[in-house]
mmCIF file of C-alpha atoms in Angstrom:
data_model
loop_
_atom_site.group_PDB
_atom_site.id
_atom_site.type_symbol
_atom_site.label_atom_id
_atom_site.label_comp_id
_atom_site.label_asym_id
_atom_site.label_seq_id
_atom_site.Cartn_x
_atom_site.Cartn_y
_atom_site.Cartn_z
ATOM 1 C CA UNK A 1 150.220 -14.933 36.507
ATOM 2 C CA UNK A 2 150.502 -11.056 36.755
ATOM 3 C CA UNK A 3 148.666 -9.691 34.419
ATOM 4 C CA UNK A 4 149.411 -6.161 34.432
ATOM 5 C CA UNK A 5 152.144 -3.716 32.890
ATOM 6 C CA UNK A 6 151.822 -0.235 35.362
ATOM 7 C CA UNK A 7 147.821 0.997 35.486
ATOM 8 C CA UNK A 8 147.418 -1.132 32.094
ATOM 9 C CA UNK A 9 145.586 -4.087 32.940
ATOM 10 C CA UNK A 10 146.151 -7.279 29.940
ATOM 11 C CA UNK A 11 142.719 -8.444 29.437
ATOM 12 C CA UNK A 12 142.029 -11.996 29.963
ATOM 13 C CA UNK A 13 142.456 -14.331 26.905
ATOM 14 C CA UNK A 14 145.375 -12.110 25.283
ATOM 15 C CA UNK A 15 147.459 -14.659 24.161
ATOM 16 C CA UNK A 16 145.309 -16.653 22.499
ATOM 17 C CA UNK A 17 144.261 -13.543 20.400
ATOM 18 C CA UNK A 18 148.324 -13.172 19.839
ATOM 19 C CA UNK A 19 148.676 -16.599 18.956
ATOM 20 C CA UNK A 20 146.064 -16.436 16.750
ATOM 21 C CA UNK A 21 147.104 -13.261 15.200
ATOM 22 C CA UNK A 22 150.694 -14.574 14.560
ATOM 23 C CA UNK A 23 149.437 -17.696 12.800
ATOM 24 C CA UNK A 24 147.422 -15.224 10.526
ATOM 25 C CA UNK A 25 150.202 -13.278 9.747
ATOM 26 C CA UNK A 26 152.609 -16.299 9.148
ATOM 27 C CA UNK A 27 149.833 -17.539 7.072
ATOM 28 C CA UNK A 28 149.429 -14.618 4.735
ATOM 29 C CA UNK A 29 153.124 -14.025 3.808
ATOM 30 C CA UNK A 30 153.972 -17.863 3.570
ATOM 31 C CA UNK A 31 150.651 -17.885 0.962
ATOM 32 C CA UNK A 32 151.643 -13.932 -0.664
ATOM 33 C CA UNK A 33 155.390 -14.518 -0.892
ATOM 34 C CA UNK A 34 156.863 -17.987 -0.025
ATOM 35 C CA UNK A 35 154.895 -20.392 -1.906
ATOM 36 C CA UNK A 36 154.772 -18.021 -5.378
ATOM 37 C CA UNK A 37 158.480 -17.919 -4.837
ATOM 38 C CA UNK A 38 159.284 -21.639 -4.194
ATOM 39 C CA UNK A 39 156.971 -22.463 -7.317
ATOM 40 C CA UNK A 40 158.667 -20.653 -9.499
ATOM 41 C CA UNK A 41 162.006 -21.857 -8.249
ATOM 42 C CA UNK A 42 161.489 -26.112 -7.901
ATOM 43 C CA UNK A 43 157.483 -26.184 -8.285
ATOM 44 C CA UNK A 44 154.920 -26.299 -5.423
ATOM 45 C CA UNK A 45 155.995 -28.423 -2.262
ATOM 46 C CA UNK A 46 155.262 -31.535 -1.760
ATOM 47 C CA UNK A 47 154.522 -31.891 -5.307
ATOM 48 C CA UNK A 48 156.992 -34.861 -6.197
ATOM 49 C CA UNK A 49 155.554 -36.790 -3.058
ATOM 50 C CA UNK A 50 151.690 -36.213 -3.781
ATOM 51 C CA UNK A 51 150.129 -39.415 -5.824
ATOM 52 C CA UNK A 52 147.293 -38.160 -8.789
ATOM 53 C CA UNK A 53 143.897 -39.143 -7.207
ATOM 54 C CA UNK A 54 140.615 -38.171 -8.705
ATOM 55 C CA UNK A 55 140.047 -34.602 -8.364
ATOM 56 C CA UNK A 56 137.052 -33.422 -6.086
ATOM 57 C CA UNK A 57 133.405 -34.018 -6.965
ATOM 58 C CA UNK A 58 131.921 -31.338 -9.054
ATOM 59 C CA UNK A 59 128.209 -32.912 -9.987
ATOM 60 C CA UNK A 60 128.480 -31.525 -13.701
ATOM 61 C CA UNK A 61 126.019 -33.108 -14.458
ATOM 62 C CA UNK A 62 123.215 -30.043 -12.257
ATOM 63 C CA UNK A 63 125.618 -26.859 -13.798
ATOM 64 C CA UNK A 64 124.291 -27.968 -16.962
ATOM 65 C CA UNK A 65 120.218 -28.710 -15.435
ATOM 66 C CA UNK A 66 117.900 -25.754 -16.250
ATOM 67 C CA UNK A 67 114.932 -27.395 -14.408
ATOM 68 C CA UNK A 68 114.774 -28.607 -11.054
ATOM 69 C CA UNK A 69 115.377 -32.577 -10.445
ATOM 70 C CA UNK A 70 112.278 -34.340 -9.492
ATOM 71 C CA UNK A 71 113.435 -36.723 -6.755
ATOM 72 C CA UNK A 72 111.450 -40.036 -6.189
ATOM 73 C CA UNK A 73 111.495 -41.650 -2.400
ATOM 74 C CA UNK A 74 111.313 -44.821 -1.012
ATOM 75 C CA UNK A 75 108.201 -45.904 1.886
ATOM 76 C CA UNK A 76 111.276 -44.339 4.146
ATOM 77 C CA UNK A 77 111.316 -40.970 2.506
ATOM 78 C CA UNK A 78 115.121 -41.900 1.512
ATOM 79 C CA UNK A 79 115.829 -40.587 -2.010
ATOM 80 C CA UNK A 80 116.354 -43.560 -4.918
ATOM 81 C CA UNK A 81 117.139 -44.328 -7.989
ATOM 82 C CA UNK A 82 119.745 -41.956 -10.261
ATOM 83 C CA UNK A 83 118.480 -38.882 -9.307
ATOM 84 C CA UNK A 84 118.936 -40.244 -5.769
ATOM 85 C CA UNK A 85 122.909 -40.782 -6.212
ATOM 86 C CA UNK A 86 123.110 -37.352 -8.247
ATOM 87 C CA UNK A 87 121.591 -35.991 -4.947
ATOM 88 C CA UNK A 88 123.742 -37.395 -2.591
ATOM 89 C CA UNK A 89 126.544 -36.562 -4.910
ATOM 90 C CA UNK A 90 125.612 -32.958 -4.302
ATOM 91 C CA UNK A 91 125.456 -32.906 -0.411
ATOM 92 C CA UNK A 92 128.482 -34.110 -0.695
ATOM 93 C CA UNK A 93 129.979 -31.022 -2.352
ATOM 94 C CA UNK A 94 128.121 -28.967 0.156
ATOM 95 C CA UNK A 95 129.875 -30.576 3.245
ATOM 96 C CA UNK A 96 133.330 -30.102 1.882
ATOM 97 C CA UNK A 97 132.468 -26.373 0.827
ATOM 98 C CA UNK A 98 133.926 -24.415 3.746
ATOM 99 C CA UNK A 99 131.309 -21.537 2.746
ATOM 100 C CA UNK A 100 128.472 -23.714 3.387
ATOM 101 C CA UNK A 101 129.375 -25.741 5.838
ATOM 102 C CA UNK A 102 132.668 -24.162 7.783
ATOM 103 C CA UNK A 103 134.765 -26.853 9.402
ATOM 104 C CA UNK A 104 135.908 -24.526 12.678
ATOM 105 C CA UNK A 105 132.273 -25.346 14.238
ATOM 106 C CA UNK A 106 134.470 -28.632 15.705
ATOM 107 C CA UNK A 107 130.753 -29.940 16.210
ATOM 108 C CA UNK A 108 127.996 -30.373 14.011
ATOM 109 C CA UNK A 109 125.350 -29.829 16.723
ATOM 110 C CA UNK A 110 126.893 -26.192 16.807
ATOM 111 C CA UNK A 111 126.423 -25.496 13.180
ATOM 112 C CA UNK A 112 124.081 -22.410 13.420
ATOM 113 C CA UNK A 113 120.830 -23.461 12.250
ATOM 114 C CA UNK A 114 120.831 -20.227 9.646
ATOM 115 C CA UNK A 115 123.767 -22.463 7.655
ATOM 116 C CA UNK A 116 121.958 -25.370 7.787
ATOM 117 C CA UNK A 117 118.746 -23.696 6.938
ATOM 118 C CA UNK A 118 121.077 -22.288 3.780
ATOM 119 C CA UNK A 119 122.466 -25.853 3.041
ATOM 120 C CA UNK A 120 118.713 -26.880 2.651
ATOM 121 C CA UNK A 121 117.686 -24.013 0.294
ATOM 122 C CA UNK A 122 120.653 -24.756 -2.138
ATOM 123 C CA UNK A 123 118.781 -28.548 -2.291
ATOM 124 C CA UNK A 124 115.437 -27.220 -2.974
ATOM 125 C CA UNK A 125 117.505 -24.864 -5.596
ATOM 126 C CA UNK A 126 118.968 -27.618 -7.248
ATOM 127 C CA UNK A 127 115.761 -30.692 -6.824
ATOM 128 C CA UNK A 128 112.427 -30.672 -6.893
ATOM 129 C CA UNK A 129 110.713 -32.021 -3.564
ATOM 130 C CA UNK A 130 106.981 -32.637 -2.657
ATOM 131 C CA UNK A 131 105.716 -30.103 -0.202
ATOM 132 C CA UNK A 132 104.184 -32.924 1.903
ATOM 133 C CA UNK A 133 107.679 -34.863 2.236
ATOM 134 C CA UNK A 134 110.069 -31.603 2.745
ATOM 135 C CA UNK A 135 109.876 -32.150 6.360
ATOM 136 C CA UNK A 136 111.272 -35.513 6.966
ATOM 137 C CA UNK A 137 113.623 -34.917 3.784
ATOM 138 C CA UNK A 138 115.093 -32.207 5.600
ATOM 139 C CA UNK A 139 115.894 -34.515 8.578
ATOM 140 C CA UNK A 140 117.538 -36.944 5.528
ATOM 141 C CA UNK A 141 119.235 -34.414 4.070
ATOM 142 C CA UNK A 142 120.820 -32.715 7.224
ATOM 143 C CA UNK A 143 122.131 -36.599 8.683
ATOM 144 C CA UNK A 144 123.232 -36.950 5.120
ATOM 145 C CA UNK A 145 125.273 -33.607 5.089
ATOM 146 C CA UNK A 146 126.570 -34.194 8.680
ATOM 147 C CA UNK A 147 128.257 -37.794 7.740
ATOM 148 C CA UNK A 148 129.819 -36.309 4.900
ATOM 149 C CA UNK A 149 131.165 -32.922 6.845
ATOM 150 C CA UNK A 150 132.642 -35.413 9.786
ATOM 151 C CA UNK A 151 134.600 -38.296 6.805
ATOM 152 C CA UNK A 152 135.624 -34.926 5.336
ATOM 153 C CA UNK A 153 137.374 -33.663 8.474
ATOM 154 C CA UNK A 154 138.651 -36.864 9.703
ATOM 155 C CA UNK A 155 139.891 -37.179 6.135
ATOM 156 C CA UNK A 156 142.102 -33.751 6.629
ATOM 157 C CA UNK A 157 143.267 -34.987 9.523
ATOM 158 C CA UNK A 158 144.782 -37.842 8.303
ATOM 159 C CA UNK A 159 146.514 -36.891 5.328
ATOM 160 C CA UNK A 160 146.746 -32.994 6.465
ATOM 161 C CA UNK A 161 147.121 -33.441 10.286
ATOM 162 C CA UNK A 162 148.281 -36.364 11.587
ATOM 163 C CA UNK A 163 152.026 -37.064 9.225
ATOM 164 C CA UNK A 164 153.471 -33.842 10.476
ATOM 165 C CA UNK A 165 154.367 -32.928 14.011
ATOM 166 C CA UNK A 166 154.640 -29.306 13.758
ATOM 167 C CA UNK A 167 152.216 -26.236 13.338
ATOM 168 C CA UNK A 168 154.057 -24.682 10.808
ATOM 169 C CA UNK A 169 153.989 -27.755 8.585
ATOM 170 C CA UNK A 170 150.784 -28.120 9.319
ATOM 171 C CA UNK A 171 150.132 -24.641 8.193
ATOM 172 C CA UNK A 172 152.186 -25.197 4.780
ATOM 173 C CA UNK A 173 150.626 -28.033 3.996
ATOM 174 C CA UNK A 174 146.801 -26.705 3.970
ATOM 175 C CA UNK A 175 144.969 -28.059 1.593
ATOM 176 C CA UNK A 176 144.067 -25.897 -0.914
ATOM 177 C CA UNK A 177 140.137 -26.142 -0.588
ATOM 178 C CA UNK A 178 140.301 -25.450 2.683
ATOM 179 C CA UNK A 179 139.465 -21.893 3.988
ATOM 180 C CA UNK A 180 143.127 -20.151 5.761
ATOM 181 C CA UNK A 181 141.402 -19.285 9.124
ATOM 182 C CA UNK A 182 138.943 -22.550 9.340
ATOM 183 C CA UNK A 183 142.025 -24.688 8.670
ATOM 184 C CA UNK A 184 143.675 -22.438 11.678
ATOM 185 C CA UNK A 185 141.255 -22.463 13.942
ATOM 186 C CA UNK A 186 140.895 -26.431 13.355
ATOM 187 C CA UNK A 187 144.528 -27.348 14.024
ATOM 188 C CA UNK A 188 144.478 -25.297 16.971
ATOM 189 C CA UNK A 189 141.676 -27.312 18.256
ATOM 190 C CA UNK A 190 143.085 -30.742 16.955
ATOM 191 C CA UNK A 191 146.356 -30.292 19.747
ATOM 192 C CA UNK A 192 143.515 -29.359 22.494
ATOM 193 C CA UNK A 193 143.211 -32.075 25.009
ATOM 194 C CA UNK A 194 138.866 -31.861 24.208
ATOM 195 C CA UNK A 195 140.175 -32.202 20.188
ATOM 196 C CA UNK A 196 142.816 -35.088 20.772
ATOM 197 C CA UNK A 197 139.854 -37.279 22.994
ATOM 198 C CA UNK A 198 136.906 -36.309 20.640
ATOM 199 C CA UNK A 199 139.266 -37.750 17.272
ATOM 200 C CA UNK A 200 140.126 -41.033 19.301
ATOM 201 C CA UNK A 201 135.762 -41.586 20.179
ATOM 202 C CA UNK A 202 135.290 -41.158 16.708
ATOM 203 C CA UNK A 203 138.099 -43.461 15.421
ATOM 204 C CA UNK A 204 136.587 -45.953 17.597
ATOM 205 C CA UNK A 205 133.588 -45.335 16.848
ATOM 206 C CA UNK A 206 134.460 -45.695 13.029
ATOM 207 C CA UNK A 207 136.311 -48.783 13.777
ATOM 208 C CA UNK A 208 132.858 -50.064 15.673
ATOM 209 C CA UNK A 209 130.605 -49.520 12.281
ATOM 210 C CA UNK A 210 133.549 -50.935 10.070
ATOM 211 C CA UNK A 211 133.091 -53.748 12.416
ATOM 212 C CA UNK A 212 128.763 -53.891 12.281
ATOM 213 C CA UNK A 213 129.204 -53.899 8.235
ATOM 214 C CA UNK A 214 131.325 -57.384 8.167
#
């Protein structure tokens, strides 16, 4: 394809950038000026179709903790007992917390090891771990957060993704949690060929643990 206009030369990769850029733009005025529109006319969209489910984990019970939890673990150096649940609870939040843990890394091996290193300082913020087992909790912890950031994508993809067959409903239907751009970039990389075989080896391989636990 020719890629130049005169002596000006279109660098390589242009209309990805454009595509990109459009989406962004689209994005900001349906957000700014559609939707506040629309809600004030019949309500927000999709509203009459949406079933009440329980809203999204906030672990209350650490806002209100002024000391650290003291975590006891198992010959395994697995976490157990209540203060075990409250701190799987709280990974939890971390993986769906597109700040933390940004869904547009489309793998979790290329998470930077800064945000994990981040992820791991808001647990030792929030729970109180023996020097001595921090190293093979960290391990825990990270496996822990990476199950929890992959159900939470394949979970947007299902009911965010998969029931509508065009970007822009894709785009008006973000979920509100989810960051404008990372929610972008993700869609974008859902259509790819590489995103459309990597979501069918990980159905399968859901459907193979489903399977192992029966």
């Amino acid at each position: 394809m020719e890629r130049s206009i005169g002596r000006f030369q279109i660098p390589t990769g242009s209309l990805t950038v454009f595509f990109v850029g459009a989406i962004l733009i689209t994005l900001a005025i349906y957000d700014c000026i559609i939707i506040p529109s629309w809600k004030k006319w019949k309500g927000k969209p999709g509203s009459q179709a949406r079933k009440r489910t329980r809203g999204p984990n906030r672990c209350i019970a650490l806002n209100h903790q002024e000391e650290r939890v003291v975590l006891r673990l198992n010959e395994f150096g697995q976490p157990i007992g209540a203060n075990g649940r409250l701190l799987s609870s709280f990974l939890g939040i971390i993986a769906r917390d597109g700040q933390k843990a940004p869904i547009n890394y489309f793998d979790w091996r290329k998470m930077p090891m800064e945000r994990k290193m981040d992820m791991w300082r808001a647990v030792l913020s929030k729970f109180e771990i023996a020097t001595d087992e921090q190293p093979r909790m960290k391990k825990w912890v990270f496996d822990k957060i990476c199950q929890f950031w992959k159900n939470w994508k394949s979970k947007l993809k299902k009911t965010h993704y998969d029931p509508f067959h065009t970007t822009r409903e894709r785009l008006q239907y973000r979920p509100d949690r989810v960051d404008p751009i990372q929610w972008v970039l993700l869609i974008e990389f859902w259509g790819t060929k590489d995103g459309m075989e990597r979501s069918k080896r990980n159905a399968e391989n859901r459907a193979l643990q489903t399977m192992n636990h029966t």
